[in-house]
Amino acid sequence: MSEGAAPHVLLVVAPYYTEIVEDLCRGAVAALEEQGATWERIDVAGAFEIPGAIALALDAGTRGGRRFDGYLGLGCVIRGETSHYDLICNEVARALQTMAVERLVPVGFGLLTTENGAQARVRASPEGKDKGREAVRACLGMIALKRRFAAGAS
């Protein structure tokens, strides 16, 4: 992690698939704590609400509320029988990417998008693919990069 204060990250969690998402959170929290980062967690109803919750937190920060150095969206969407899966996955990814680029905020994408529960469990598990940790690495890396550019380093 770069110099300066420990990064403070907001975890926005959609616990629809509770066991899977808690595994994602375990990996994410372990990675944050290993890097000396602090964090807060809020839960939202589902994956679709993750970008909105981050936007609300950003808005509160610009009005003097709690500021976060980065944001982490954690959740899981498993393909079902309808096109709902595609709509949710695409719109959440698009909204988070747009927010990261247009509002210049570090966002870690920890939304699993899988065909079935078995795939999700392997990807979420800290003993498996540990995608929660991976999302933290991306978020902390972007926080460090933002700090580097803010300090005028090339």
PDB file of C-alpha atoms in Angstrom:
ATOM      1  CA  MET A   1       0.000   0.000   0.000  1.00  0.00           C
ATOM      2  CA  SER A   2       1.150   3.518  -0.640  1.00  0.00           C
ATOM      3  CA  GLU A   3       2.243   6.041   1.933  1.00  0.00           C
ATOM      4  CA  GLY A   4      -0.287   7.987   3.967  1.00  0.00           C
ATOM      5  CA  ALA A   5      -3.194   7.071   6.138  1.00  0.00           C
ATOM      6  CA  ALA A   6      -4.551   3.560   6.007  1.00  0.00           C
ATOM      7  CA  PRO A   7      -7.244   3.333   3.337  1.00  0.00           C
ATOM      8  CA  HIS A   8     -10.827   3.219   4.546  1.00  0.00           C
ATOM      9  CA  VAL A   9     -13.105   1.074   2.354  1.00  0.00           C
ATOM     10  CA  LEU A  10     -16.874   0.699   2.231  1.00  0.00           C
ATOM     11  CA  LEU A  11     -18.058  -2.854   1.600  1.00  0.00           C
ATOM     12  CA  VAL A  12     -21.474  -2.857  -0.040  1.00  0.00           C
ATOM     13  CA  VAL A  13     -22.795  -6.377   0.330  1.00  0.00           C
ATOM     14  CA  ALA A  14     -25.780  -8.028  -1.336  1.00  0.00           C
ATOM     15  CA  PRO A  15     -26.298 -11.124   0.855  1.00  0.00           C
ATOM     16  CA  TYR A  16     -28.970 -12.811  -1.296  1.00  0.00           C
ATOM     17  CA  TYR A  17     -26.963 -16.053  -1.389  1.00  0.00           C
ATOM     18  CA  THR A  18     -25.901 -15.763   2.236  1.00  0.00           C
ATOM     19  CA  GLU A  19     -23.349 -18.581   2.547  1.00  0.00           C
ATOM     20  CA  ILE A  20     -21.622 -17.721  -0.720  1.00  0.00           C
ATOM     21  CA  VAL A  21     -21.495 -13.995  -0.026  1.00  0.00           C
ATOM     22  CA  GLU A  22     -20.231 -14.475   3.521  1.00  0.00           C
ATOM     23  CA  ASP A  23     -17.312 -16.443   2.054  1.00  0.00           C
ATOM     24  CA  LEU A  24     -16.620 -13.519  -0.281  1.00  0.00           C
ATOM     25  CA  CYS A  25     -16.698 -11.207   2.731  1.00  0.00           C
ATOM     26  CA  ARG A  26     -14.340 -13.424   4.742  1.00  0.00           C
ATOM     27  CA  GLY A  27     -11.742 -13.257   1.989  1.00  0.00           C
ATOM     28  CA  ALA A  28     -12.225  -9.530   1.493  1.00  0.00           C
ATOM     29  CA  VAL A  29     -11.982  -8.652   5.180  1.00  0.00           C
ATOM     30  CA  ALA A  30      -8.888 -10.819   5.646  1.00  0.00           C
ATOM     31  CA  ALA A  31      -7.206  -9.053   2.712  1.00  0.00           C
ATOM     32  CA  LEU A  32      -8.173  -5.594   4.007  1.00  0.00           C
ATOM     33  CA  GLU A  33      -6.874  -6.343   7.489  1.00  0.00           C
ATOM     34  CA  GLU A  34      -3.635  -7.841   6.153  1.00  0.00           C
ATOM     35  CA  GLN A  35      -3.001  -4.566   4.328  1.00  0.00           C
ATOM     36  CA  GLY A  36      -3.830  -2.442   7.385  1.00  0.00           C
ATOM     37  CA  ALA A  37      -6.958  -1.009   5.781  1.00  0.00           C
ATOM     38  CA  THR A  38     -10.061  -0.138   7.779  1.00  0.00           C
ATOM     39  CA  TRP A  39     -13.539  -0.896   6.540  1.00  0.00           C
ATOM     40  CA  GLU A  40     -17.244  -0.563   7.129  1.00  0.00           C
ATOM     41  CA  ARG A  41     -19.966  -2.824   5.813  1.00  0.00           C
ATOM     42  CA  ILE A  42     -23.486  -2.093   4.696  1.00  0.00           C
ATOM     43  CA  ASP A  43     -25.929  -4.642   3.327  1.00  0.00           C
ATOM     44  CA  VAL A  44     -28.354  -3.968   0.493  1.00  0.00           C
ATOM     45  CA  ALA A  45     -31.294  -5.980  -0.804  1.00  0.00           C
ATOM     46  CA  GLY A  46     -29.617  -7.334  -3.917  1.00  0.00           C
ATOM     47  CA  ALA A  47     -26.866  -6.871  -6.468  1.00  0.00           C
ATOM     48  CA  PHE A  48     -28.853  -4.242  -8.365  1.00  0.00           C
ATOM     49  CA  GLU A  49     -28.701  -1.948  -5.335  1.00  0.00           C
ATOM     50  CA  ILE A  50     -24.882  -2.016  -5.001  1.00  0.00           C
ATOM     51  CA  PRO A  51     -24.156   0.910  -7.367  1.00  0.00           C
ATOM     52  CA  GLY A  52     -26.940   3.014  -5.850  1.00  0.00           C
ATOM     53  CA  ALA A  53     -25.612   2.482  -2.341  1.00  0.00           C
ATOM     54  CA  ILE A  54     -22.110   3.489  -3.426  1.00  0.00           C
ATOM     55  CA  ALA A  55     -23.519   6.596  -5.133  1.00  0.00           C
ATOM     56  CA  LEU A  56     -25.360   7.522  -1.921  1.00  0.00           C
ATOM     57  CA  ALA A  57     -22.140   7.110   0.085  1.00  0.00           C
ATOM     58  CA  LEU A  58     -20.251   9.277  -2.417  1.00  0.00           C
ATOM     59  CA  ASP A  59     -22.931  11.950  -2.199  1.00  0.00           C
ATOM     60  CA  ALA A  60     -22.827  11.889   1.617  1.00  0.00           C
ATOM     61  CA  GLY A  61     -19.037  12.294   1.487  1.00  0.00           C
ATOM     62  CA  THR A  62     -19.255  15.376  -0.717  1.00  0.00           C
ATOM     63  CA  ARG A  63     -21.645  16.929   1.793  1.00  0.00           C
ATOM     64  CA  GLY A  64     -19.278  16.481   4.714  1.00  0.00           C
ATOM     65  CA  GLY A  65     -20.306  12.958   5.664  1.00  0.00           C
ATOM     66  CA  ARG A  66     -18.044   9.945   6.098  1.00  0.00           C
ATOM     67  CA  ARG A  67     -15.533   9.708   3.289  1.00  0.00           C
ATOM     68  CA  PHE A  68     -14.214   6.434   1.969  1.00  0.00           C
ATOM     69  CA  ASP A  69     -11.059   5.935  -0.053  1.00  0.00           C
ATOM     70  CA  GLY A  70     -12.581   3.086  -2.025  1.00  0.00           C
ATOM     71  CA  TYR A  71     -15.669   0.966  -2.466  1.00  0.00           C
ATOM     72  CA  LEU A  72     -16.136  -2.763  -2.777  1.00  0.00           C
ATOM     73  CA  GLY A  73     -19.276  -4.355  -4.198  1.00  0.00           C
ATOM     74  CA  LEU A  74     -19.758  -7.945  -3.062  1.00  0.00           C
ATOM     75  CA  GLY A  75     -22.547 -10.261  -4.126  1.00  0.00           C
ATOM     76  CA  CYS A  76     -23.545 -13.166  -6.309  1.00  0.00           C
ATOM     77  CA  VAL A  77     -25.876 -13.615  -9.250  1.00  0.00           C
ATOM     78  CA  ILE A  78     -26.562 -17.161 -10.431  1.00  0.00           C
ATOM     79  CA  ARG A  79     -28.098 -17.756 -13.843  1.00  0.00           C
ATOM     80  CA  GLY A  80     -31.739 -18.747 -13.710  1.00  0.00           C
ATOM     81  CA  GLU A  81     -34.418 -19.525 -16.253  1.00  0.00           C
ATOM     82  CA  THR A  82     -35.025 -15.950 -17.448  1.00  0.00           C
ATOM     83  CA  SER A  83     -33.045 -13.023 -18.837  1.00  0.00           C
ATOM     84  CA  HIS A  84     -33.026 -11.395 -15.382  1.00  0.00           C
ATOM     85  CA  TYR A  85     -29.474 -12.679 -14.819  1.00  0.00           C
ATOM     86  CA  ASP A  86     -28.103 -10.907 -17.899  1.00  0.00           C
ATOM     87  CA  LEU A  87     -29.838  -7.645 -17.070  1.00  0.00           C
ATOM     88  CA  ILE A  88     -28.588  -7.564 -13.482  1.00  0.00           C
ATOM     89  CA  CYS A  89     -24.991  -8.582 -14.276  1.00  0.00           C
ATOM     90  CA  ASN A  90     -24.617  -6.160 -17.151  1.00  0.00           C
ATOM     91  CA  GLU A  91     -26.245  -3.193 -15.452  1.00  0.00           C
ATOM     92  CA  VAL A  92     -24.352  -3.559 -12.169  1.00  0.00           C
ATOM     93  CA  ALA A  93     -21.015  -3.914 -13.981  1.00  0.00           C
ATOM     94  CA  ARG A  94     -21.809  -0.952 -16.239  1.00  0.00           C
ATOM     95  CA  ALA A  95     -22.910   1.267 -13.355  1.00  0.00           C
ATOM     96  CA  LEU A  96     -19.840   0.479 -11.250  1.00  0.00           C
ATOM     97  CA  GLN A  97     -17.458   1.043 -14.162  1.00  0.00           C
ATOM     98  CA  THR A  98     -19.179   4.306 -15.083  1.00  0.00           C
ATOM     99  CA  MET A  99     -18.944   5.464 -11.481  1.00  0.00           C
ATOM    100  CA  ALA A 100     -15.260   4.559 -11.273  1.00  0.00           C
ATOM    101  CA  VAL A 101     -14.430   6.428 -14.471  1.00  0.00           C
ATOM    102  CA  GLU A 102     -16.737   9.438 -14.230  1.00  0.00           C
ATOM    103  CA  ARG A 103     -16.476  10.053 -10.485  1.00  0.00           C
ATOM    104  CA  LEU A 104     -12.839   8.917 -10.245  1.00  0.00           C
ATOM    105  CA  VAL A 105     -13.357   6.534  -7.351  1.00  0.00           C
ATOM    106  CA  PRO A 106     -11.636   3.211  -6.721  1.00  0.00           C
ATOM    107  CA  VAL A 107     -14.205   0.423  -6.976  1.00  0.00           C
ATOM    108  CA  GLY A 108     -13.533  -3.265  -6.457  1.00  0.00           C
ATOM    109  CA  PHE A 109     -15.859  -5.537  -8.433  1.00  0.00           C
ATOM    110  CA  GLY A 110     -16.669  -8.526  -6.261  1.00  0.00           C
ATOM    111  CA  LEU A 111     -19.909  -9.597  -7.899  1.00  0.00           C
ATOM    112  CA  LEU A 112     -19.825 -13.262  -8.810  1.00  0.00           C
ATOM    113  CA  THR A 113     -21.731 -14.071 -11.986  1.00  0.00           C
ATOM    114  CA  THR A 114     -21.986 -17.824 -12.328  1.00  0.00           C
ATOM    115  CA  GLU A 115     -23.978 -20.539 -14.020  1.00  0.00           C
ATOM    116  CA  ASN A 116     -24.685 -22.443 -10.790  1.00  0.00           C
ATOM    117  CA  GLY A 117     -24.136 -22.582  -7.051  1.00  0.00           C
ATOM    118  CA  ALA A 118     -21.161 -24.929  -7.267  1.00  0.00           C
ATOM    119  CA  GLN A 119     -19.230 -22.446  -9.407  1.00  0.00           C
ATOM    120  CA  ALA A 120     -20.141 -19.645  -7.014  1.00  0.00           C
ATOM    121  CA  ARG A 121     -18.994 -21.564  -3.939  1.00  0.00           C
ATOM    122  CA  VAL A 122     -15.570 -22.308  -5.463  1.00  0.00           C
ATOM    123  CA  ARG A 123     -15.089 -18.678  -6.504  1.00  0.00           C
ATOM    124  CA  ALA A 124     -16.238 -17.248  -3.182  1.00  0.00           C
ATOM    125  CA  SER A 125     -14.341 -19.542  -0.833  1.00  0.00           C
ATOM    126  CA  PRO A 126     -11.141 -18.169   0.724  1.00  0.00           C
ATOM    127  CA  GLU A 127      -9.848 -21.725   0.337  1.00  0.00           C
ATOM    128  CA  GLY A 128     -10.839 -21.704  -3.345  1.00  0.00           C
ATOM    129  CA  LYS A 129     -10.515 -18.895  -5.882  1.00  0.00           C
ATOM    130  CA  ASP A 130     -10.988 -16.232  -3.150  1.00  0.00           C
ATOM    131  CA  LYS A 131     -12.606 -13.618  -5.380  1.00  0.00           C
ATOM    132  CA  GLY A 132     -13.309 -11.390  -2.345  1.00  0.00           C
ATOM    133  CA  ARG A 133      -9.558 -11.041  -1.804  1.00  0.00           C
ATOM    134  CA  GLU A 134      -9.063 -10.425  -5.517  1.00  0.00           C
ATOM    135  CA  ALA A 135     -11.595  -7.577  -5.502  1.00  0.00           C
ATOM    136  CA  VAL A 136      -9.809  -6.017  -2.513  1.00  0.00           C
ATOM    137  CA  ARG A 137      -6.457  -6.191  -4.319  1.00  0.00           C
ATOM    138  CA  ALA A 138      -7.973  -4.326  -7.261  1.00  0.00           C
ATOM    139  CA  CYS A 139      -9.591  -1.697  -5.041  1.00  0.00           C
ATOM    140  CA  LEU A 140      -6.479  -1.102  -2.917  1.00  0.00           C
ATOM    141  CA  GLY A 141      -4.359  -0.949  -6.047  1.00  0.00           C
ATOM    142  CA  MET A 142      -6.582   1.783  -7.478  1.00  0.00           C
ATOM    143  CA  ILE A 143      -6.515   3.679  -4.159  1.00  0.00           C
ATOM    144  CA  ALA A 144      -2.715   3.597  -4.254  1.00  0.00           C
ATOM    145  CA  LEU A 145      -2.706   4.764  -7.877  1.00  0.00           C
ATOM    146  CA  LYS A 146      -5.116   7.608  -7.121  1.00  0.00           C
ATOM    147  CA  ARG A 147      -2.919   8.709  -4.214  1.00  0.00           C
ATOM    148  CA  ARG A 148       0.165   8.524  -6.399  1.00  0.00           C
ATOM    149  CA  PHE A 149      -1.368  10.776  -9.067  1.00  0.00           C
ATOM    150  CA  ALA A 150      -2.749  13.158  -6.427  1.00  0.00           C
ATOM    151  CA  ALA A 151       0.758  13.522  -4.999  1.00  0.00           C
ATOM    152  CA  GLY A 152       2.074  14.468  -8.429  1.00  0.00           C
ATOM    153  CA  ALA A 153       4.170  11.329  -8.936  1.00  0.00           C
ATOM    154  CA  SER A 154       4.368   9.849 -12.380  1.00  0.00           C
TER     155      SER A 154
END
